[in-house]
Amino acid sequence: EVLEKPPSHNQKLQDDLQKASERYAELEQRTANLEREREELERRPQVQEVEARIAAVQREAQEAHESAAREMARHSQECKERVVAIEREREALREQLDEARAGAESSQERAGALQREREEMQVELERARAGAEASE
């Protein structure tokens, strides 16, 4: 049966054998490369250790972020409380100023009334003197 096959079939078998041989050589080379990579990886820190360190750094970053957020919220609350206190103080000072102005107006009115009363007494005193001088 082999003798009945045409020479082209024999050539095809040789080509297939050559391709298989080349493919085998490529696979051998890839196997050697992968073995070298495996050895390099074994010399490096274990992947699990690196992943654990990455996770630890991520946790630390998350904790720092949460701490900063809490600190910002606390600071914001303190600022709000300070603003409220300042507003209350400002309102109290405004009320004191209004009272002082009202008191000043009242004092001016009393001073004016006292001034008029003094002037009236001065006039009466002068009349009384004039009357006393006239009766002497």
mmCIF file of C-alpha atoms in Angstrom:
data_model
loop_
_atom_site.group_PDB
_atom_site.id
_atom_site.type_symbol
_atom_site.label_atom_id
_atom_site.label_comp_id
_atom_site.label_asym_id
_atom_site.label_seq_id
_atom_site.Cartn_x
_atom_site.Cartn_y
_atom_site.Cartn_z
ATOM 1 C CA GLU A 1 0.000 0.000 0.000
ATOM 2 C CA VAL A 2 2.858 2.386 0.780
ATOM 3 C CA LEU A 3 4.323 1.669 -2.613
ATOM 4 C CA GLU A 4 1.097 2.678 -4.271
ATOM 5 C CA LYS A 5 1.138 6.193 -2.742
ATOM 6 C CA PRO A 6 2.341 8.920 -5.083
ATOM 7 C CA PRO A 7 5.629 10.717 -4.387
ATOM 8 C CA SER A 8 3.688 13.859 -3.486
ATOM 9 C CA HIS A 9 2.174 12.002 -0.555
ATOM 10 C CA ASN A 10 5.648 11.080 0.623
ATOM 11 C CA GLN A 11 6.676 14.720 0.262
ATOM 12 C CA LYS A 12 3.617 15.796 2.272
ATOM 13 C CA LEU A 13 4.520 13.357 5.037
ATOM 14 C CA GLN A 14 8.074 14.709 5.098
ATOM 15 C CA ASP A 15 6.722 18.295 5.246
ATOM 16 C CA ASP A 16 4.365 17.335 8.072
ATOM 17 C CA LEU A 17 7.248 15.646 9.879
ATOM 18 C CA GLN A 18 9.402 18.751 9.419
ATOM 19 C CA LYS A 19 6.608 20.994 10.742
ATOM 20 C CA ALA A 20 6.045 18.683 13.690
ATOM 21 C CA SER A 21 9.771 18.744 14.407
ATOM 22 C CA GLU A 22 9.820 22.555 14.272
ATOM 23 C CA ARG A 23 6.734 22.742 16.463
ATOM 24 C CA TYR A 24 8.359 20.350 18.936
ATOM 25 C CA ALA A 25 11.494 22.557 19.009
ATOM 26 C CA GLU A 26 9.336 25.649 19.617
ATOM 27 C CA LEU A 27 7.513 23.906 22.435
ATOM 28 C CA GLU A 28 10.823 22.775 23.945
ATOM 29 C CA GLN A 29 12.048 26.393 23.788
ATOM 30 C CA ARG A 30 8.826 27.683 25.378
ATOM 31 C CA THR A 31 9.107 25.017 28.074
ATOM 32 C CA ALA A 32 12.681 26.127 28.811
ATOM 33 C CA ASN A 33 11.574 29.793 28.901
ATOM 34 C CA LEU A 34 8.690 29.013 31.236
ATOM 35 C CA GLU A 35 11.000 27.007 33.476
ATOM 36 C CA ARG A 36 13.389 29.997 33.684
ATOM 37 C CA GLU A 37 10.456 32.310 34.484
ATOM 38 C CA ARG A 38 9.273 29.902 37.181
ATOM 39 C CA GLU A 39 12.753 29.849 38.714
ATOM 40 C CA GLU A 40 12.888 33.674 38.641
ATOM 41 C CA LEU A 41 9.503 33.888 40.300
ATOM 42 C CA GLU A 42 10.623 31.457 42.981
ATOM 43 C CA ARG A 43 13.596 33.721 43.711
ATOM 44 C CA ARG A 44 11.326 36.763 44.031
ATOM 45 C CA PRO A 45 9.127 37.414 47.064
ATOM 46 C CA GLN A 46 6.096 35.228 47.070
ATOM 47 C CA VAL A 47 3.085 36.608 45.264
ATOM 48 C CA GLN A 48 0.966 36.104 48.365
ATOM 49 C CA GLU A 49 3.375 38.228 50.392
ATOM 50 C CA VAL A 50 3.204 40.996 47.814
ATOM 51 C CA GLU A 51 -0.583 40.784 47.700
ATOM 52 C CA ALA A 52 -0.698 40.910 51.502
ATOM 53 C CA ARG A 53 1.488 44.027 51.507
ATOM 54 C CA ILE A 54 -0.696 45.612 48.835
ATOM 55 C CA ALA A 55 -3.787 44.823 50.902
ATOM 56 C CA ALA A 56 -2.124 46.279 54.017
ATOM 57 C CA VAL A 57 -1.228 49.471 52.162
ATOM 58 C CA GLN A 58 -4.764 49.708 50.793
ATOM 59 C CA ARG A 59 -6.186 49.267 54.313
ATOM 60 C CA GLU A 60 -3.820 51.913 55.635
ATOM 61 C CA ALA A 61 -4.830 54.287 52.843
ATOM 62 C CA GLN A 62 -8.521 53.618 53.532
ATOM 63 C CA GLU A 63 -8.023 54.213 57.264
ATOM 64 C CA ALA A 64 -6.152 57.450 56.531
ATOM 65 C CA HIS A 65 -8.959 58.541 54.210
ATOM 66 C CA GLU A 66 -11.614 57.731 56.817
ATOM 67 C CA SER A 67 -9.615 59.488 59.523
ATOM 68 C CA ALA A 68 -9.237 62.570 57.325
ATOM 69 C CA ALA A 69 -12.969 62.510 56.567
ATOM 70 C CA ARG A 70 -13.782 62.287 60.297
ATOM 71 C CA GLU A 71 -11.355 65.118 61.052
ATOM 72 C CA MET A 72 -12.872 67.264 58.302
ATOM 73 C CA ALA A 73 -16.382 66.568 59.615
ATOM 74 C CA ARG A 74 -15.287 67.441 63.166
ATOM 75 C CA HIS A 75 -13.598 70.625 61.962
ATOM 76 C CA SER A 76 -16.660 71.530 59.899
ATOM 77 C CA GLN A 77 -18.902 71.019 62.935
ATOM 78 C CA GLU A 78 -16.603 73.170 65.077
ATOM 79 C CA CYS A 79 -16.708 75.893 62.422
ATOM 80 C CA LYS A 80 -20.514 75.735 62.287
ATOM 81 C CA GLU A 81 -20.702 75.977 66.077
ATOM 82 C CA ARG A 82 -18.290 78.925 66.038
ATOM 83 C CA VAL A 83 -20.379 80.677 63.375
ATOM 84 C CA VAL A 84 -23.519 80.174 65.482
ATOM 85 C CA ALA A 85 -21.717 81.548 68.553
ATOM 86 C CA ILE A 86 -20.465 84.561 66.582
ATOM 87 C CA GLU A 87 -23.977 85.196 65.233
ATOM 88 C CA ARG A 88 -25.390 85.066 68.776
ATOM 89 C CA GLU A 89 -22.676 87.398 70.027
ATOM 90 C CA ARG A 90 -23.291 89.775 67.126
ATOM 91 C CA GLU A 91 -27.038 89.790 67.876
ATOM 92 C CA ALA A 92 -26.373 90.442 71.578
ATOM 93 C CA LEU A 93 -24.019 93.310 70.689
ATOM 94 C CA ARG A 94 -26.612 94.737 68.278
ATOM 95 C CA GLU A 95 -29.211 94.643 71.049
ATOM 96 C CA GLN A 96 -26.763 96.335 73.436
ATOM 97 C CA LEU A 97 -26.048 98.977 70.805
ATOM 98 C CA ASP A 98 -29.782 99.567 70.271
ATOM 99 C CA GLU A 99 -30.239 99.877 74.044
ATOM 100 C CA ALA A 100 -27.281 102.246 74.282
ATOM 101 C CA ARG A 101 -28.675 104.380 71.456
ATOM 102 C CA ALA A 102 -32.094 104.434 73.100
ATOM 103 C CA GLY A 103 -30.436 105.307 76.416
ATOM 104 C CA ALA A 104 -28.406 108.036 74.730
ATOM 105 C CA GLU A 105 -31.531 109.526 73.144
ATOM 106 C CA SER A 106 -33.291 109.370 76.486
ATOM 107 C CA SER A 107 -30.274 110.975 78.169
ATOM 108 C CA GLN A 108 -30.221 113.713 75.547
ATOM 109 C CA GLU A 109 -33.911 114.339 76.085
ATOM 110 C CA ARG A 110 -33.386 114.457 79.878
ATOM 111 C CA ALA A 111 -30.381 116.709 79.418
ATOM 112 C CA GLY A 112 -32.456 118.996 77.190
ATOM 113 C CA ALA A 113 -35.301 119.018 79.717
ATOM 114 C CA LEU A 114 -32.865 119.735 82.566
ATOM 115 C CA GLN A 115 -31.251 122.486 80.499
ATOM 116 C CA ARG A 116 -34.674 124.086 79.865
ATOM 117 C CA GLU A 117 -35.582 123.718 83.548
ATOM 118 C CA ARG A 118 -32.271 125.314 84.524
ATOM 119 C CA GLU A 119 -32.867 128.182 82.123
ATOM 120 C CA GLU A 120 -36.381 128.673 83.519
ATOM 121 C CA MET A 121 -35.000 128.707 87.076
ATOM 122 C CA GLN A 122 -32.325 131.152 85.971
ATOM 123 C CA VAL A 123 -35.036 133.434 84.594
ATOM 124 C CA GLU A 124 -37.060 133.091 87.817
ATOM 125 C CA LEU A 125 -33.938 133.752 89.875
ATOM 126 C CA GLU A 126 -33.224 136.899 87.895
ATOM 127 C CA ARG A 127 -36.839 138.022 88.335
ATOM 128 C CA ALA A 128 -36.640 137.326 92.027
ATOM 129 C CA ARG A 129 -33.400 139.359 92.271
ATOM 130 C CA ALA A 130 -34.908 142.128 90.247
ATOM 131 C CA GLY A 131 -37.994 142.049 92.474
ATOM 132 C CA ALA A 132 -35.821 142.001 95.598
ATOM 133 C CA GLU A 133 -33.748 144.925 94.344
ATOM 134 C CA ALA A 134 -36.866 146.842 93.498
ATOM 135 C CA SER A 135 -38.336 146.272 96.953
ATOM 136 C CA GLU A 136 -35.200 147.467 98.736
#
